[in-house]
Short mmCIF file of C-alpha atoms in Angstrom, two decimals:
data_model
loop_
_atom_site.label_atom_id
_atom_site.label_comp_id
_atom_site.label_asym_id
_atom_site.label_seq_id
_atom_site.Cartn_x
_atom_site.Cartn_y
_atom_site.Cartn_z
CA ASN Z 1 112.39 97.28 95.07
CA LEU Z 2 115.47 96.76 92.92
CA GLU Z 3 117.21 99.68 94.61
CA ASN Z 4 116.36 98.20 98.02
CA VAL Z 5 117.70 94.79 96.98
CA CYS Z 6 120.93 96.34 95.71
CA ALA Z 7 121.42 98.23 98.97
CA ALA Z 8 120.74 95.05 100.97
CA VAL Z 9 123.21 93.06 98.87
CA ILE Z 10 125.97 95.64 99.38
CA ALA Z 11 125.30 95.94 103.12
CA SER Z 12 125.20 92.15 103.55
CA TYR Z 13 128.40 91.66 101.59
CA ILE Z 14 130.25 94.36 103.54
CA ALA Z 15 128.99 92.79 106.78
CA GLY Z 16 130.59 89.49 105.73
CA ALA Z 17 127.77 87.46 104.17
CA ASP Z 18 128.83 85.15 101.35
CA MET Z 19 127.30 85.58 97.88
CA GLN Z 20 125.60 82.17 97.96
CA SER Z 21 123.69 83.14 101.13
CA ILE Z 22 122.80 86.53 99.68
CA LYS Z 23 121.43 84.91 96.50
CA LYS Z 24 119.40 82.43 98.54
CA ALA Z 25 117.91 85.21 100.67
CA ILE Z 26 116.94 87.27 97.62
CA LYS Z 27 115.32 84.30 95.87
CA GLY Z 28 113.33 83.46 99.02
CA PHE Z 29 112.08 86.98 99.70
CA LYS Z 30 108.36 87.24 98.98
CA GLY Z 31 107.89 90.96 99.57
CA LEU Z 32 105.68 92.65 102.11
CA GLU Z 33 101.93 93.03 102.25
CA HIS Z 34 100.55 96.23 100.74
CA ARG Z 35 103.91 97.20 99.15
CA LEU Z 36 103.67 96.59 95.40
CA GLU Z 37 102.25 93.22 96.32
CA PHE Z 38 101.22 91.10 93.34
CA VAL Z 39 97.61 90.02 93.91
CA ALA Z 40 96.51 88.12 90.82
CA GLU Z 41 96.36 88.05 87.05
CA VAL Z 42 92.84 88.18 85.61
CA ASP Z 43 92.25 87.99 81.86
CA GLY Z 44 95.85 89.00 81.18
CA VAL Z 45 95.71 92.01 83.54
CA LYS Z 46 97.99 91.99 86.59
CA TYR Z 47 96.77 93.58 89.82
CA TYR Z 48 99.12 95.09 92.42
CA ASN Z 49 98.30 96.25 95.93
CA ASP Z 50 100.47 99.19 96.99
CA SER Z 51 98.11 100.50 99.66
CA PHE Z 52 101.08 101.35 101.90
CA ALA Z 53 101.97 104.10 99.40
CA THR Z 54 100.62 107.01 101.41
CA THR Z 55 102.86 109.74 99.97
CA PRO Z 56 103.18 111.10 96.44
CA GLU Z 57 106.80 109.92 96.30
CA THR Z 58 105.89 106.28 96.93
CA THR Z 59 103.15 106.39 94.31
CA MET Z 60 105.56 107.85 91.76
CA ALA Z 61 108.01 105.04 92.54
CA ALA Z 62 105.23 102.49 91.99
CA ILE Z 63 104.25 103.98 88.64
CA ASN Z 64 107.89 104.04 87.54
CA ALA Z 65 108.33 100.37 88.54
CA PHE Z 66 106.22 99.21 85.59
CA HIS Z 67 107.00 99.03 81.90
CA GLU Z 68 103.44 97.93 81.10
CA PRO Z 69 100.60 100.43 80.67
CA VAL Z 70 99.22 101.36 84.10
CA ILE Z 71 95.65 101.80 85.31
CA LEU Z 72 96.07 103.63 88.62
CA ILE Z 73 93.80 103.90 91.65
CA ALA Z 74 94.91 106.90 93.71
CA GLY Z 75 93.67 109.41 96.23
CA GLY Z 76 92.39 109.37 99.77
CA SER Z 77 92.42 111.70 102.72
CA GLU Z 78 94.42 114.89 102.94
CA LYS Z 79 97.61 115.10 104.94
CA GLY Z 80 99.13 118.25 103.47
CA SER Z 81 101.09 116.71 100.60
CA ASP Z 82 102.03 118.48 97.40
CA TYR Z 83 100.69 116.47 94.44
CA THR Z 84 102.38 118.52 91.69
CA GLU Z 85 105.09 116.00 90.78
CA MET Z 86 102.77 113.04 91.24
CA GLY Z 87 100.29 114.70 88.87
CA LYS Z 88 103.03 115.08 86.26
CA VAL Z 89 104.08 111.44 86.52
CA ILE Z 90 100.46 110.28 86.29
CA ALA Z 91 99.81 112.56 83.31
CA GLU Z 92 102.84 111.25 81.45
CA LYS Z 93 102.85 107.54 82.33
CA VAL Z 94 99.36 106.37 83.31
CA LYS Z 95 96.67 105.35 80.83
CA THR Z 96 93.65 105.82 83.13
CA VAL Z 97 93.46 107.06 86.71
CA PHE Z 98 90.65 106.39 89.16
CA LEU Z 99 90.60 109.01 91.91
CA ILE Z 100 89.00 108.54 95.31
CA GLY Z 101 88.60 110.49 98.52
CA ASP Z 102 89.08 114.10 99.56
CA THR Z 103 92.23 114.56 97.49
CA ALA Z 104 90.64 113.57 94.15
CA LYS Z 105 90.00 117.16 93.02
CA GLU Z 106 93.49 118.38 93.94
CA ILE Z 107 95.21 115.45 92.22
CA LYS Z 108 92.99 115.90 89.16
CA ASP Z 109 93.94 119.59 89.00
CA LYS Z 110 97.67 118.68 89.07
CA ILE Z 111 97.19 116.07 86.32
CA THR Z 112 95.20 118.35 84.02
CA THR Z 113 97.81 121.11 84.17
CA VAL Z 114 100.00 118.67 82.22
CA ASN Z 115 97.49 116.57 80.28
CA LEU Z 116 94.03 117.94 79.50
CA ILE Z 117 92.85 114.78 77.77
CA MET Z 118 93.89 112.27 80.47
CA ASP Z 119 91.29 109.62 81.19
CA ILE Z 120 90.36 110.56 84.79
CA ARG Z 121 87.47 108.88 86.59
CA GLU Z 122 86.13 109.97 89.98
CA GLY Z 123 83.37 109.52 92.51
CA PHE Z 124 84.05 106.02 93.82
CA THR Z 125 83.50 104.94 97.42
CA ASP Z 126 83.11 101.17 96.99
CA MET Z 127 86.30 99.16 96.41
CA GLU Z 128 84.54 96.29 94.65
CA ASP Z 129 82.96 98.64 92.11
CA LEU Z 130 86.24 100.53 91.74
CA VAL Z 131 88.24 97.38 91.00
CA LYS Z 132 85.59 96.16 88.54
CA ARG Z 133 85.67 99.44 86.63
CA ALA Z 134 89.48 99.56 86.66
CA GLY Z 135 89.53 96.02 85.32
CA ASP Z 136 87.03 96.98 82.61
CA ALA Z 137 89.32 99.85 81.58
CA ALA Z 138 92.33 97.53 81.34
CA GLU Z 139 93.34 95.24 78.51
CA GLY Z 140 95.60 92.19 78.56
CA GLY Z 141 99.21 93.16 79.20
CA MET Z 142 98.29 96.10 81.43
CA VAL Z 143 98.57 96.45 85.19
CA VAL Z 144 96.03 97.81 87.67
CA VAL Z 145 97.79 99.36 90.64
CA LEU Z 146 96.29 100.59 93.90
CA SER Z 147 98.89 103.16 94.92
CA PRO Z 148 96.99 106.02 96.58
CA GLY Z 149 99.71 108.53 97.46
CA CYS Z 150 97.45 109.55 100.34
CA ALA Z 151 96.23 108.41 103.73
CA SER Z 152 93.22 106.11 103.79
CA PHE Z 153 91.00 107.79 106.35
CA GLY Z 154 87.54 108.90 105.28
CA ILE Z 155 86.56 105.90 103.20
CA PHE Z 156 88.74 103.27 104.93
CA GLU Z 157 89.92 102.69 108.50
CA ASN Z 158 93.58 102.42 107.48
CA TYR Z 159 95.89 101.35 104.64
CA LYS Z 160 95.58 97.69 105.67
CA GLN Z 161 91.80 97.67 105.33
CA ARG Z 162 92.06 99.50 102.00
CA GLY Z 163 94.60 96.96 100.70
CA ASN Z 164 92.65 93.97 102.01
CA LEU Z 165 89.47 95.21 100.35
CA PHE Z 166 91.40 95.68 97.09
CA ARG Z 167 92.77 92.13 97.26
CA ALA Z 168 89.33 90.70 98.04
CA ALA Z 169 87.75 92.62 95.14
CA VAL Z 170 90.41 91.40 92.71
CA LYS Z 171 89.97 87.79 93.80
#
């Protein structure tokens, strides 16, 4: 998000916008649904909906956006992606990962090639149960992030339904 803001600032300035207008626009920008969208803070744990992250690259960017310990919800339906780098980032930066969908085994295999003792949990099909368990695994000061790195089909109709169910379960 910071990189996107920086690019927008430069482009706006070059196009002739004054700095006061640029600052006002940045302060007023609320972000987009399903893109690292802050949902709520519950018992000191912050929940973020990044359901639009349907590629490994976008999930890695989400993980890297946080300085706090991350509880990650990832996985979904297969679309031919290579999860090697995503597995490395998860193995190195995520405290606990909850894997869902058809890609769970492949993502788990990529994680365990780097970290054999990673806390990996699988077998979830219900978003409410998944969010409850992710919340139970988290402690104050941590973040729970839905950032699948995969398409949603199989368990969910689309990324919007997946994200909306996540938000509803958090609330």
